[in-house]
Each structure stands twice: as structure tokens, then as C-alpha cells.
Amino acid sequence: MTILGIMLIIQGVWSSDWAVEYQSQCALRGTSVTIPCSYSHPPGHRVTSVNWYIGGPRPGSWVSNLFFNSSSMKGRVQYLGDTSGSCTLKINRLLDSDQAGYFVSLKTDDDGFTSPYITLTVQDPGITAVVPTVVKERDMVSLTCKSKCIGYPPANMVVWSRDGKAVASPTFRAGLDDAGSYQCAWERLQSNTVTLDVQFLPRNTTVWVEPQGELLKGNSVNLTCSSAANPPVHNYTWWWYSGTAPPPASYMLVPIGTGQVLHLASLVTSQTGYYLCQATNTLGESNSSALLQIEGTTLADRASVFIRSGVVVTVLVALTVLVCFCSRKQPKTKENQHSMATSSPIGRSLNSSTNPDPDSMYANVHMSSLPNRSLTPPQVLNDVHTHDSGQTNRSRGCSRTLCDLQLSG
């Protein structure tokens, strides 16, 4: 069995040639304790018995009982002494009731001697993990385990764990992975848990731009700065550098705001540049930046251009269809006009069997026959003017140049 104990008081008792030396002890409940004891006696005497008594002081008296010969102590108490100078006593499986005062009584063939008492303190089993609660990254850490009675057990007999996993060494340089809850174990005793907090300066600092993609004049944008730090970041500072190339190291940046989110409203092209975020905690700071390239065109400008383009295309198509249709509607020759005029009594009625209904001509214009190429408005206006002048041949040429309309009749 392992001996647990520390010396609290060393007492040496001498009376003439009599002497008893032993120590007060402290031990953990459920464990074993050995009380070393030695004695001497006058020459010519022979010790016949050595008895241990348990008791304590009472007002005006001392109450005690024979201890190591008691039947209740059988199997728990071992007398390791003899009758020639040793009076050592061992008590196994300590109980709370074993906490008391103890003394030794010596008897010889013609005399005797009783020593003053010592004390045995019985404490709850327990050991304490001694761990620094807060350290900085790269600091040295030393773990120790302490017992209530014996102080610090031998380090090579103590087993350490962190979050349930074995720790290779009780001395190390702190890293981020070393943060956690520590326990020590010794002689089947488990300590309390102590949390180790490893602090570090900001790292992995990043600037996020929302919305992402092309930034147009007049729009708004949010820049969000994020950083891992312990203790947490307590200050975000924003800086700006005009230009599309990273700022020189010696360049003095312009501070433009604080807070984790920087909001830029109604963007203008002069705001193009690098936006740098500095994240700071009590240990230091870390930086990150993002380039904003602001385009001069707004969404409204682009929409206006699109609408204007659509209107121009629509007008060109309409004019093309109108010019081509009018060119096909004109009579082919003056002779045809004269014959059609004399074939009717009033010169205005048309023969339905030889001339199609004008409405049917409109109904047979197919938009699918429009050409793929576009035509500028000046050309269209010129062709219309030619048709209005009555030049039939040029009108026919316009119909073949501008489009290839097909008449169902």
C-alpha cells in the first residue's frame, strides 16, 4: 500500500532516560497511513508491551481507549513495531472516525511511560488540478496536481488528460489546440476540471462585398469585415486608398469609418479604390482589403439606351413594311390604268374577277420575310419620297432592295 502523509508536528518526548518520537499525520479517507514511531528506555529495563491509545482531550481530563489491540481494529490496524525500539503503526482503509489524538504507552518489567499525544487528520479523498486559466498563444504552460494531505505527488505518477484525451507532457508551449478542460489522476483519485483559455490576436481577417459583381454609379454597397480572435475583436476601423493598385507600405491611408459593416450609398466613380479593414483586440490587430471598381454607367442609363434602341428598331421595321407595301400597290403602266378606267361605266368600279380586293393585299404581308439587316431612317425617307413622286420603276427597285415581300395573290 502507498503511504500518504505529511509531517505537521515533530514531537520528541523524553523523561529521564525515556523517549518516544513520532509525528502528527494527515491522510485521505479510504487510503492507508503509516505513523513512524521509535522509543528508548533506561538501561537495564526490558520492555514488555507497547500499546497505542486513541482519544482526545476533554475539559479537565483526557479520554482514551486502547486502539491497536481492539477487536474492532482487527484487519485494519497493523503493528509494525517491536519491543526493542520501534513502535510504528499502520492503519488501513481510513475512516472518518480515525481522526483523533493518539499516544503510546510503554511498560517494562518494573516501570512504565506514557507519551503526549499526536493527531491524525482524515480528509476527503481528492486532488486538485493546478492549471493556469488564461494564457497567450506561445506562452509556456506547466500543469501540476496537488493533494490535500501530501502536497504535490511525484509528477511521473500523475496522469493528465484534456477533454478526455491523454496529454503527452504537463509542460508545453500553448497553441490554439491546447485550449480545453484539464484533469489529473493519481492513485485512483480524479481531480476537478480546470479550463485553459488560450488567447490570440486577430487572424483570418476577410472583407466581404455585397452585392457581388459589377458596381455601377448610383448603386449602394456593404463591406463586411470578419476576423477570428480571442478575446473577440472590439474595434473595426476602415481605411481607403484611391487607385486600382495596392497602396505602398509607407502610404498614409485615409480613415473613413468604424464598425464591422461599412455602407457606401450612391456610389460615384471617384470612390474607386482599395478599402482596408483593421480588426483589433486587446492583443493586437490584423488587416484585410478589397478593391472596388465603380463603373460610370448607371442602370437607368443602360435601361434608357436599351429602350431607345428598341424604339429605333421598331420604327425602322414599320417604315420598311409601309414603303414596300405602297410600292406594290401602284399600277404597273399607264395603259393598264386607261383600260381599267374605260372598262367601267363610271370609270371607278373594279372587276373582282381580274383585280384582287385591296384589303386582301394587306392581309397577305408576311413579317417573316423582313430582312435581317437594319436600315437607317434617312434611307427610308428617301425611298418614300421617290415613291410619292410617281417614279414607278424606282418604287419597284425599293421593294426589291428593302424587303422581299410575298403576295399571296
mmCIF file of C-alpha atoms in Angstrom:
data_model
loop_
_atom_site.group_PDB
_atom_site.id
_atom_site.type_symbol
_atom_site.label_atom_id
_atom_site.label_comp_id
_atom_site.label_asym_id
_atom_site.label_seq_id
_atom_site.Cartn_x
_atom_site.Cartn_y
_atom_site.Cartn_z
ATOM 1 C CA MET A 1 0.000 0.000 0.000
ATOM 2 C CA THR A 2 1.111 3.549 -0.663
ATOM 3 C CA ILE A 3 1.828 5.663 2.367
ATOM 4 C CA LEU A 4 0.050 9.023 2.417
ATOM 5 C CA GLY A 5 1.030 11.682 4.886
ATOM 6 C CA ILE A 6 2.929 14.828 5.701
ATOM 7 C CA MET A 7 4.624 15.856 8.886
ATOM 8 C CA LEU A 8 2.697 18.525 10.740
ATOM 9 C CA ILE A 9 4.392 18.443 14.165
ATOM 10 C CA ILE A 10 7.502 16.603 15.248
ATOM 11 C CA GLN A 11 7.393 15.731 18.884
ATOM 12 C CA GLY A 12 10.175 14.229 20.872
ATOM 13 C CA VAL A 13 9.281 13.164 24.405
ATOM 14 C CA TRP A 14 11.949 12.480 26.980
ATOM 15 C CA SER A 15 11.555 11.719 30.655
ATOM 16 C CA SER A 16 14.828 10.875 32.318
ATOM 17 C CA ASP A 17 16.007 8.057 30.058
ATOM 18 C CA TRP A 18 12.583 7.520 28.424
ATOM 19 C CA ALA A 19 11.927 8.866 24.885
ATOM 20 C CA VAL A 20 9.153 8.466 22.246
ATOM 21 C CA GLU A 21 9.392 10.100 18.826
ATOM 22 C CA TYR A 22 6.536 10.200 16.297
ATOM 23 C CA GLN A 23 4.707 12.682 14.051
ATOM 24 C CA SER A 24 1.194 14.000 13.567
ATOM 25 C CA GLN A 25 -0.199 12.806 10.227
ATOM 26 C CA CYS A 26 -2.732 13.728 7.552
ATOM 27 C CA ALA A 27 -4.250 11.124 5.241
ATOM 28 C CA LEU A 28 -7.154 10.639 2.852
ATOM 29 C CA ARG A 29 -10.238 8.673 3.790
ATOM 30 C CA GLY A 30 -10.176 5.168 2.344
ATOM 31 C CA THR A 31 -6.383 5.103 1.994
ATOM 32 C CA SER A 32 -3.659 3.803 4.316
ATOM 33 C CA VAL A 33 -1.392 5.762 6.622
ATOM 34 C CA THR A 34 1.749 4.704 8.468
ATOM 35 C CA ILE A 35 2.752 6.526 11.631
ATOM 36 C CA PRO A 36 6.503 6.031 12.146
ATOM 37 C CA CYS A 37 7.366 5.727 15.833
ATOM 38 C CA SER A 38 10.515 4.954 17.858
ATOM 39 C CA TYR A 39 11.271 4.838 21.606
ATOM 40 C CA SER A 40 14.084 4.386 24.093
ATOM 41 C CA HIS A 41 14.158 3.408 27.795
ATOM 42 C CA PRO A 42 16.606 3.444 30.695
ATOM 43 C CA PRO A 43 19.418 0.906 30.604
ATOM 44 C CA GLY A 44 18.736 -2.310 32.485
ATOM 45 C CA HIS A 45 14.997 -2.271 31.732
ATOM 46 C CA ARG A 46 13.160 -4.634 29.408
ATOM 47 C CA VAL A 47 10.054 -3.514 27.538
ATOM 48 C CA THR A 48 7.224 -5.964 27.951
ATOM 49 C CA SER A 49 4.432 -4.183 25.986
ATOM 50 C CA VAL A 50 3.802 -1.256 23.655
ATOM 51 C CA ASN A 51 0.181 -0.098 23.388
ATOM 52 C CA TRP A 52 -1.438 2.575 21.182
ATOM 53 C CA TYR A 53 -4.368 4.530 22.547
ATOM 54 C CA ILE A 54 -6.881 6.723 20.712
ATOM 55 C CA GLY A 55 -8.706 9.581 22.343
ATOM 56 C CA GLY A 56 -8.803 13.283 22.842
ATOM 57 C CA PRO A 57 -8.690 15.969 25.433
ATOM 58 C CA ARG A 58 -11.796 16.733 27.451
ATOM 59 C CA PRO A 59 -12.269 19.611 29.832
ATOM 60 C CA GLY A 60 -10.154 18.714 32.850
ATOM 61 C CA SER A 61 -9.384 15.192 31.597
ATOM 62 C CA TRP A 62 -8.228 13.002 28.767
ATOM 63 C CA VAL A 63 -10.448 10.239 27.418
ATOM 64 C CA SER A 64 -8.789 7.341 25.622
ATOM 65 C CA ASN A 65 -9.251 3.744 24.562
ATOM 66 C CA LEU A 66 -6.858 1.002 23.671
ATOM 67 C CA PHE A 67 -6.527 1.119 19.911
ATOM 68 C CA PHE A 68 -4.361 -1.419 18.212
ATOM 69 C CA ASN A 69 -5.464 -4.371 20.341
ATOM 70 C CA SER A 70 -9.136 -3.558 19.867
ATOM 71 C CA SER A 71 -11.246 -6.206 18.146
ATOM 72 C CA SER A 72 -12.868 -3.522 16.006
ATOM 73 C CA MET A 73 -9.458 -2.733 14.583
ATOM 74 C CA LYS A 74 -8.729 -6.261 13.571
ATOM 75 C CA GLY A 75 -7.654 -6.428 9.946
ATOM 76 C CA ARG A 76 -7.373 -2.651 9.632
ATOM 77 C CA VAL A 77 -4.526 -1.967 12.072
ATOM 78 C CA GLN A 78 -1.061 -3.393 11.805
ATOM 79 C CA TYR A 79 1.572 -3.005 14.492
ATOM 80 C CA LEU A 80 4.895 -2.793 12.653
ATOM 81 C CA GLY A 81 6.974 -2.224 15.784
ATOM 82 C CA ASP A 82 8.666 -4.479 18.321
ATOM 83 C CA THR A 83 9.860 -4.379 21.921
ATOM 84 C CA SER A 84 13.335 -3.168 21.168
ATOM 85 C CA GLY A 85 12.861 0.431 19.967
ATOM 86 C CA SER A 86 10.175 0.587 17.226
ATOM 87 C CA CYS A 87 6.530 1.436 17.841
ATOM 88 C CA THR A 88 5.417 2.095 14.214
ATOM 89 C CA LEU A 89 1.700 1.745 13.490
ATOM 90 C CA LYS A 90 -0.169 1.371 10.152
ATOM 91 C CA ILE A 91 -3.904 1.975 9.684
ATOM 92 C CA ASN A 92 -5.636 0.716 6.510
ATOM 93 C CA ARG A 93 -8.874 1.929 4.900
ATOM 94 C CA LEU A 94 -9.082 5.054 6.973
ATOM 95 C CA LEU A 95 -12.471 6.109 8.339
ATOM 96 C CA ASP A 96 -13.668 9.498 9.436
ATOM 97 C CA SER A 97 -13.740 8.126 12.998
ATOM 98 C CA ASP A 98 -9.971 7.515 12.797
ATOM 99 C CA GLN A 99 -9.414 11.238 13.029
ATOM 100 C CA ALA A 100 -8.363 11.704 16.654
ATOM 101 C CA GLY A 101 -5.459 12.007 19.058
ATOM 102 C CA TYR A 102 -3.062 9.082 19.516
ATOM 103 C CA PHE A 103 -0.451 8.278 22.174
ATOM 104 C CA VAL A 104 1.837 5.418 23.121
ATOM 105 C CA SER A 105 2.146 3.620 26.478
ATOM 106 C CA LEU A 106 5.344 1.681 27.258
ATOM 107 C CA LYS A 107 5.679 -0.871 30.036
ATOM 108 C CA THR A 108 8.820 -2.533 31.346
ATOM 109 C CA ASP A 109 9.393 -5.192 33.940
ATOM 110 C CA ASP A 110 9.389 -2.638 36.760
ATOM 111 C CA ASP A 111 8.297 0.723 35.254
ATOM 112 C CA GLY A 112 6.237 2.416 32.576
ATOM 113 C CA PHE A 113 5.914 5.559 30.466
ATOM 114 C CA THR A 114 3.070 7.335 28.566
ATOM 115 C CA SER A 115 3.862 9.843 25.821
ATOM 116 C CA PRO A 116 1.939 13.016 24.930
ATOM 117 C CA TYR A 117 -0.481 12.568 22.039
ATOM 118 C CA ILE A 118 -0.189 13.327 18.337
ATOM 119 C CA THR A 119 -3.070 13.898 15.891
ATOM 120 C CA LEU A 120 -4.243 12.036 12.821
ATOM 121 C CA THR A 121 -6.283 14.131 10.358
ATOM 122 C CA VAL A 122 -8.540 12.315 7.897
ATOM 123 C CA GLN A 123 -9.675 14.280 4.839
ATOM 124 C CA ASP A 124 -11.943 13.590 1.927
ATOM 125 C CA PRO A 125 -10.133 11.882 -0.939
ATOM 126 C CA GLY A 126 -9.244 14.434 -3.504
ATOM 127 C CA ILE A 127 -6.584 16.020 -5.582
ATOM 128 C CA THR A 128 -6.634 19.379 -7.275
ATOM 129 C CA ALA A 129 -5.517 20.209 -10.794
ATOM 130 C CA VAL A 130 -3.408 23.363 -10.756
ATOM 131 C CA VAL A 131 -3.708 24.874 -14.245
ATOM 132 C CA PRO A 132 -3.409 28.499 -15.421
ATOM 133 C CA THR A 133 -6.838 29.595 -16.549
ATOM 134 C CA VAL A 134 -5.756 32.142 -19.192
ATOM 135 C CA VAL A 135 -2.573 32.164 -21.291
ATOM 136 C CA LYS A 136 -1.482 33.750 -24.544
ATOM 137 C CA GLU A 137 -0.594 31.760 -27.622
ATOM 138 C CA ARG A 138 3.060 30.624 -27.445
ATOM 139 C CA ASP A 139 3.224 31.049 -23.636
ATOM 140 C CA MET A 140 4.779 28.218 -21.596
ATOM 141 C CA VAL A 141 2.291 26.186 -19.543
ATOM 142 C CA SER A 142 3.079 23.952 -16.559
ATOM 143 C CA LEU A 143 0.428 21.620 -15.122
ATOM 144 C CA THR A 144 0.630 20.426 -11.522
ATOM 145 C CA CYS A 145 -1.511 18.148 -9.380
ATOM 146 C CA LYS A 146 -1.926 18.778 -5.657
ATOM 147 C CA SER A 147 -3.185 16.561 -2.838
ATOM 148 C CA LYS A 148 -4.850 17.920 0.266
ATOM 149 C CA CYS A 149 -2.562 15.995 2.593
ATOM 150 C CA ILE A 150 0.726 15.288 0.901
ATOM 151 C CA GLY A 151 1.141 18.369 -1.280
ATOM 152 C CA TYR A 152 2.407 17.545 -4.772
ATOM 153 C CA PRO A 153 2.593 13.884 -5.787
ATOM 154 C CA PRO A 154 5.550 12.832 -7.944
ATOM 155 C CA ALA A 155 4.988 14.202 -11.434
ATOM 156 C CA ASN A 156 5.847 10.862 -13.067
ATOM 157 C CA MET A 157 2.968 9.224 -11.178
ATOM 158 C CA VAL A 158 0.334 11.734 -12.289
ATOM 159 C CA VAL A 159 -1.709 11.195 -15.465
ATOM 160 C CA TRP A 160 -3.116 14.255 -17.263
ATOM 161 C CA SER A 161 -5.995 14.490 -19.723
ATOM 162 C CA ARG A 162 -7.610 17.260 -21.779
ATOM 163 C CA ASP A 163 -11.257 16.852 -22.779
ATOM 164 C CA GLY A 164 -10.901 13.147 -22.059
ATOM 165 C CA LYS A 165 -7.752 12.636 -24.158
ATOM 166 C CA ALA A 166 -4.288 11.935 -22.755
ATOM 167 C CA VAL A 167 -1.810 14.816 -22.518
ATOM 168 C CA ALA A 168 1.713 13.849 -23.542
ATOM 169 C CA SER A 169 3.531 16.234 -21.215
ATOM 170 C CA PRO A 170 2.480 18.501 -18.323
ATOM 171 C CA THR A 171 4.793 21.217 -19.695
ATOM 172 C CA PHE A 172 4.237 22.693 -23.169
ATOM 173 C CA ARG A 173 4.085 25.888 -25.205
ATOM 174 C CA ALA A 174 0.454 26.921 -25.612
ATOM 175 C CA GLY A 175 -1.181 26.603 -29.012
ATOM 176 C CA LEU A 176 -4.806 27.054 -30.054
ATOM 177 C CA ASP A 177 -5.394 23.291 -29.840
ATOM 178 C CA ASP A 178 -4.297 23.270 -26.186
ATOM 179 C CA ALA A 179 -7.415 25.115 -25.014
ATOM 180 C CA GLY A 180 -9.832 22.878 -23.106
ATOM 181 C CA SER A 181 -10.685 21.239 -19.771
ATOM 182 C CA TYR A 182 -7.831 19.532 -17.888
ATOM 183 C CA GLN A 183 -7.867 16.837 -15.181
ATOM 184 C CA CYS A 184 -5.174 14.978 -13.287
ATOM 185 C CA ALA A 185 -5.363 11.459 -11.833
ATOM 186 C CA TRP A 186 -3.231 9.853 -9.138
ATOM 187 C CA GLU A 187 -3.653 6.722 -7.005
ATOM 188 C CA ARG A 188 -7.137 6.104 -8.385
ATOM 189 C CA LEU A 189 -8.091 9.654 -7.478
ATOM 190 C CA GLN A 190 -9.517 12.021 -10.078
ATOM 191 C CA SER A 191 -9.166 15.767 -9.770
ATOM 192 C CA ASN A 192 -11.575 18.521 -10.595
ATOM 193 C CA THR A 193 -11.555 20.003 -14.106
ATOM 194 C CA VAL A 194 -9.883 23.323 -14.890
ATOM 195 C CA THR A 195 -10.418 25.124 -18.201
ATOM 196 C CA LEU A 196 -7.414 26.557 -20.009
ATOM 197 C CA ASP A 197 -8.194 29.542 -22.260
ATOM 198 C CA VAL A 198 -5.612 30.269 -24.984
ATOM 199 C CA GLN A 199 -5.905 33.830 -26.288
ATOM 200 C CA PHE A 200 -4.624 35.055 -29.665
ATOM 201 C CA LEU A 201 -4.627 38.211 -31.775
ATOM 202 C CA PRO A 202 -6.998 38.602 -34.783
ATOM 203 C CA ARG A 203 -6.392 36.278 -37.727
ATOM 204 C CA ASN A 204 -8.079 35.202 -40.987
ATOM 205 C CA THR A 205 -9.431 38.725 -41.412
ATOM 206 C CA THR A 206 -11.633 38.999 -44.530
ATOM 207 C CA VAL A 207 -13.636 41.755 -46.275
ATOM 208 C CA TRP A 208 -16.903 40.644 -47.924
ATOM 209 C CA VAL A 209 -18.560 42.789 -50.616
ATOM 210 C CA GLU A 210 -22.359 42.688 -51.014
ATOM 211 C CA PRO A 211 -23.764 42.706 -53.611
ATOM 212 C CA GLN A 212 -21.054 40.973 -55.578
ATOM 213 C CA GLY A 213 -20.346 41.563 -59.220
ATOM 214 C CA GLU A 214 -20.221 44.799 -61.222
ATOM 215 C CA LEU A 215 -20.694 48.023 -59.244
ATOM 216 C CA LEU A 216 -22.453 50.864 -61.092
ATOM 217 C CA LYS A 217 -22.587 54.553 -60.350
ATOM 218 C CA GLY A 218 -25.517 55.448 -58.099
ATOM 219 C CA ASN A 219 -25.770 51.998 -56.507
ATOM 220 C CA SER A 220 -25.092 51.099 -52.862
ATOM 221 C CA VAL A 221 -22.703 48.505 -51.422
ATOM 222 C CA ASN A 222 -21.962 46.981 -47.992
ATOM 223 C CA LEU A 223 -18.451 45.957 -46.921
ATOM 224 C CA THR A 224 -18.390 43.488 -44.008
ATOM 225 C CA CYS A 225 -15.216 42.722 -42.061
ATOM 226 C CA SER A 226 -14.861 39.384 -40.219
ATOM 227 C CA SER A 227 -11.979 38.086 -38.108
ATOM 228 C CA ALA A 228 -11.245 35.208 -35.703
ATOM 229 C CA ALA A 229 -9.844 36.463 -32.380
ATOM 230 C CA ASN A 230 -9.687 35.634 -28.671
ATOM 231 C CA PRO A 231 -10.646 37.819 -26.930
ATOM 232 C CA PRO A 232 -13.120 38.933 -29.595
ATOM 233 C CA VAL A 233 -12.450 41.938 -31.812
ATOM 234 C CA HIS A 234 -13.575 45.116 -30.048
ATOM 235 C CA ASN A 235 -12.867 47.610 -32.839
ATOM 236 C CA TYR A 236 -13.092 47.643 -36.658
ATOM 237 C CA THR A 237 -11.533 50.591 -38.499
ATOM 238 C CA TRP A 238 -11.922 51.271 -42.246
ATOM 239 C CA TRP A 239 -9.321 52.984 -44.446
ATOM 240 C CA TRP A 240 -9.350 53.987 -48.130
ATOM 241 C CA TYR A 241 -6.724 54.307 -50.851
ATOM 242 C CA SER A 242 -7.507 55.828 -54.258
ATOM 243 C CA GLY A 243 -6.262 53.702 -57.104
ATOM 244 C CA THR A 244 -6.552 50.255 -58.616
ATOM 245 C CA ALA A 245 -3.097 49.114 -57.465
ATOM 246 C CA PRO A 246 -2.351 48.116 -53.824
ATOM 247 C CA PRO A 247 -1.134 51.063 -51.714
ATOM 248 C CA PRO A 248 2.593 51.310 -50.932
ATOM 249 C CA ALA A 249 3.610 50.209 -47.446
ATOM 250 C CA SER A 250 4.583 53.752 -46.463
ATOM 251 C CA TYR A 251 1.402 55.366 -47.791
ATOM 252 C CA MET A 252 -0.809 57.172 -45.263
ATOM 253 C CA LEU A 253 -4.323 55.781 -45.721
ATOM 254 C CA VAL A 254 -7.441 57.875 -45.180
ATOM 255 C CA PRO A 255 -9.717 56.707 -42.308
ATOM 256 C CA ILE A 256 -13.339 56.632 -43.490
ATOM 257 C CA GLY A 257 -15.304 54.814 -40.776
ATOM 258 C CA THR A 258 -15.614 52.315 -37.940
ATOM 259 C CA GLY A 259 -17.777 49.286 -37.246
ATOM 260 C CA GLN A 260 -17.926 45.800 -38.677
ATOM 261 C CA VAL A 261 -20.082 46.901 -41.662
ATOM 262 C CA LEU A 262 -19.220 49.884 -43.904
ATOM 263 C CA HIS A 263 -22.174 51.127 -46.014
ATOM 264 C CA LEU A 264 -21.485 53.151 -49.164
ATOM 265 C CA ALA A 265 -24.559 54.761 -50.733
ATOM 266 C CA SER A 266 -24.959 56.470 -54.130
ATOM 267 C CA LEU A 267 -21.606 55.361 -55.486
ATOM 268 C CA VAL A 268 -19.568 57.652 -57.721
ATOM 269 C CA THR A 269 -16.584 56.741 -59.881
ATOM 270 C CA SER A 270 -14.214 58.727 -57.637
ATOM 271 C CA GLN A 271 -14.821 56.150 -54.889
ATOM 272 C CA THR A 272 -12.955 53.519 -56.878
ATOM 273 C CA GLY A 273 -10.031 52.191 -54.824
ATOM 274 C CA TYR A 274 -8.855 49.852 -52.074
ATOM 275 C CA TYR A 275 -10.914 49.597 -48.891
ATOM 276 C CA LEU A 276 -8.913 48.236 -45.951
ATOM 277 C CA CYS A 277 -10.354 46.884 -42.687
ATOM 278 C CA GLN A 278 -8.277 46.728 -39.484
ATOM 279 C CA ALA A 279 -9.618 44.327 -36.795
ATOM 280 C CA THR A 280 -8.275 44.964 -33.268
ATOM 281 C CA ASN A 281 -8.496 43.132 -29.933
ATOM 282 C CA THR A 282 -6.503 43.553 -26.695
ATOM 283 C CA LEU A 283 -3.547 41.587 -28.110
ATOM 284 C CA GLY A 284 -3.107 43.266 -31.493
ATOM 285 C CA GLU A 285 -4.634 43.759 -34.922
ATOM 286 C CA SER A 286 -4.963 42.211 -38.384
ATOM 287 C CA ASN A 287 -5.805 43.757 -41.791
ATOM 288 C CA SER A 288 -7.623 42.818 -44.977
ATOM 289 C CA SER A 289 -8.669 44.807 -48.069
ATOM 290 C CA ALA A 290 -10.940 44.708 -51.118
ATOM 291 C CA LEU A 291 -10.806 46.618 -54.433
ATOM 292 C CA LEU A 292 -13.987 48.379 -55.556
ATOM 293 C CA GLN A 293 -14.128 49.281 -59.292
ATOM 294 C CA ILE A 294 -17.116 51.602 -59.827
ATOM 295 C CA GLU A 295 -18.398 51.915 -63.417
ATOM 296 C CA GLY A 296 -19.592 55.285 -64.765
ATOM 297 C CA THR A 297 -22.807 53.930 -66.309
ATOM 298 C CA THR A 298 -25.906 53.594 -64.152
ATOM 299 C CA LEU A 299 -28.668 51.043 -64.503
ATOM 300 C CA ALA A 300 -31.032 53.843 -65.579
ATOM 301 C CA ASP A 301 -28.608 54.868 -68.346
ATOM 302 C CA ARG A 302 -28.388 51.295 -69.590
ATOM 303 C CA ALA A 303 -32.180 50.913 -69.499
ATOM 304 C CA SER A 304 -32.622 54.167 -71.436
ATOM 305 C CA VAL A 305 -30.180 53.035 -74.115
ATOM 306 C CA PHE A 306 -31.991 49.731 -74.392
ATOM 307 C CA ILE A 307 -35.385 51.425 -74.730
ATOM 308 C CA ARG A 308 -34.130 53.892 -77.328
ATOM 309 C CA SER A 309 -32.597 51.059 -79.339
ATOM 310 C CA GLY A 310 -35.850 49.156 -79.230
ATOM 311 C CA VAL A 311 -37.844 52.177 -80.417
ATOM 312 C CA VAL A 312 -35.447 52.780 -83.325
ATOM 313 C CA VAL A 313 -35.664 49.153 -84.439
ATOM 314 C CA THR A 314 -39.461 49.212 -84.226
ATOM 315 C CA VAL A 315 -39.715 52.401 -86.284
ATOM 316 C CA LEU A 316 -37.334 51.044 -88.928
ATOM 317 C CA VAL A 317 -39.325 47.847 -89.282
ATOM 318 C CA ALA A 318 -42.629 49.754 -89.552
ATOM 319 C CA LEU A 319 -41.284 52.156 -92.171
ATOM 320 C CA THR A 320 -39.791 49.299 -94.185
ATOM 321 C CA VAL A 321 -43.099 47.419 -94.261
ATOM 322 C CA LEU A 322 -45.044 50.579 -95.186
ATOM 323 C CA VAL A 323 -42.705 51.582 -98.039
ATOM 324 C CA CYS A 324 -42.613 48.087 -99.516
ATOM 325 C CA PHE A 325 -46.389 47.736 -99.313
ATOM 326 C CA CYS A 326 -47.007 51.075 -101.026
ATOM 327 C CA SER A 327 -44.615 50.226 -103.842
ATOM 328 C CA ARG A 328 -46.535 47.044 -104.662
ATOM 329 C CA LYS A 329 -49.914 48.856 -104.603
ATOM 330 C CA GLN A 330 -49.093 51.294 -107.545
ATOM 331 C CA PRO A 331 -50.451 50.339 -111.139
ATOM 332 C CA LYS A 332 -47.812 48.868 -113.421
ATOM 333 C CA THR A 333 -48.369 51.038 -116.625
ATOM 334 C CA LYS A 334 -50.419 53.919 -117.850
ATOM 335 C CA GLU A 335 -52.064 51.573 -120.348
ATOM 336 C CA ASN A 336 -53.354 49.404 -117.537
ATOM 337 C CA GLN A 337 -54.753 52.483 -115.835
ATOM 338 C CA HIS A 338 -56.571 53.532 -119.047
ATOM 339 C CA SER A 339 -58.049 50.076 -119.698
ATOM 340 C CA MET A 340 -59.281 49.793 -116.139
ATOM 341 C CA ALA A 341 -60.853 53.223 -116.357
ATOM 342 C CA THR A 342 -62.765 52.510 -119.676
ATOM 343 C CA SER A 343 -63.960 49.062 -118.601
ATOM 344 C CA SER A 344 -66.383 50.567 -116.123
ATOM 345 C CA PRO A 345 -69.282 52.898 -116.894
ATOM 346 C CA ILE A 346 -68.242 55.290 -114.218
ATOM 347 C CA GLY A 347 -64.528 54.577 -114.501
ATOM 348 C CA ARG A 348 -64.176 53.704 -110.738
ATOM 349 C CA SER A 349 -65.634 50.200 -110.214
ATOM 350 C CA LEU A 350 -63.133 47.316 -110.317
ATOM 351 C CA ASN A 351 -63.678 43.891 -111.845
ATOM 352 C CA SER A 352 -63.421 41.438 -108.910
ATOM 353 C CA SER A 353 -62.524 38.611 -111.271
ATOM 354 C CA THR A 354 -59.351 40.296 -112.562
ATOM 355 C CA ASN A 355 -58.267 42.603 -109.706
ATOM 356 C CA PRO A 356 -57.893 41.476 -106.109
ATOM 357 C CA ASP A 357 -59.530 43.254 -103.214
ATOM 358 C CA PRO A 358 -57.132 45.875 -101.728
ATOM 359 C CA ASP A 359 -57.890 44.559 -98.246
ATOM 360 C CA SER A 360 -56.624 41.141 -99.259
ATOM 361 C CA MET A 361 -53.251 42.704 -100.139
ATOM 362 C CA TYR A 362 -52.828 43.971 -96.598
ATOM 363 C CA ALA A 363 -53.770 40.579 -95.229
ATOM 364 C CA ASN A 364 -51.050 38.806 -97.199
ATOM 365 C CA VAL A 365 -47.998 40.715 -95.977
ATOM 366 C CA HIS A 366 -45.750 38.255 -94.090
ATOM 367 C CA MET A 367 -43.478 39.748 -91.418
ATOM 368 C CA SER A 368 -41.267 36.671 -91.652
ATOM 369 C CA SER A 369 -39.935 37.972 -94.974
ATOM 370 C CA LEU A 370 -38.320 41.040 -93.356
ATOM 371 C CA PRO A 371 -34.560 41.184 -93.931
ATOM 372 C CA ASN A 372 -32.138 40.620 -91.078
ATOM 373 C CA ARG A 373 -30.140 43.751 -91.763
ATOM 374 C CA SER A 374 -31.229 47.145 -90.429
ATOM 375 C CA LEU A 375 -31.776 50.348 -92.354
ATOM 376 C CA THR A 376 -31.126 53.857 -91.210
ATOM 377 C CA PRO A 377 -34.021 56.339 -91.184
ATOM 378 C CA PRO A 378 -32.552 58.674 -93.882
ATOM 379 C CA GLN A 379 -32.654 55.851 -96.463
ATOM 380 C CA VAL A 380 -36.263 55.078 -95.663
ATOM 381 C CA LEU A 381 -37.359 58.688 -96.019
ATOM 382 C CA ASN A 382 -35.568 58.985 -99.409
ATOM 383 C CA ASP A 383 -37.324 55.941 -100.805
ATOM 384 C CA VAL A 384 -40.717 57.147 -99.658
ATOM 385 C CA HIS A 385 -40.165 60.470 -101.384
ATOM 386 C CA THR A 386 -39.277 58.681 -104.635
ATOM 387 C CA HIS A 387 -42.489 56.682 -104.461
ATOM 388 C CA ASP A 388 -44.583 59.776 -103.868
ATOM 389 C CA SER A 389 -43.049 61.388 -106.982
ATOM 390 C CA GLY A 390 -44.683 58.680 -109.106
ATOM 391 C CA GLN A 391 -41.444 57.064 -110.397
ATOM 392 C CA THR A 392 -42.764 53.539 -110.626
ATOM 393 C CA ASN A 393 -39.552 51.870 -111.652
ATOM 394 C CA ARG A 394 -37.639 53.234 -108.662
ATOM 395 C CA SER A 395 -40.515 52.144 -106.439
ATOM 396 C CA ARG A 396 -40.146 48.657 -107.777
ATOM 397 C CA GLY A 397 -36.418 48.859 -107.072
ATOM 398 C CA CYS A 398 -37.152 49.906 -103.475
ATOM 399 C CA SER A 399 -39.361 46.874 -102.992
ATOM 400 C CA ARG A 400 -36.547 44.569 -104.118
ATOM 401 C CA THR A 401 -33.889 46.360 -102.053
ATOM 402 C CA LEU A 402 -35.675 46.978 -98.770
ATOM 403 C CA CYS A 403 -37.538 43.713 -98.444
ATOM 404 C CA ASP A 404 -38.770 40.681 -100.300
ATOM 405 C CA LEU A 405 -42.480 40.799 -99.634
ATOM 406 C CA GLN A 406 -44.571 37.936 -100.992
ATOM 407 C CA LEU A 407 -48.162 38.457 -102.021
ATOM 408 C CA SER A 408 -50.489 35.595 -101.578
ATOM 409 C CA GLY A 409 -52.414 36.659 -104.726
#
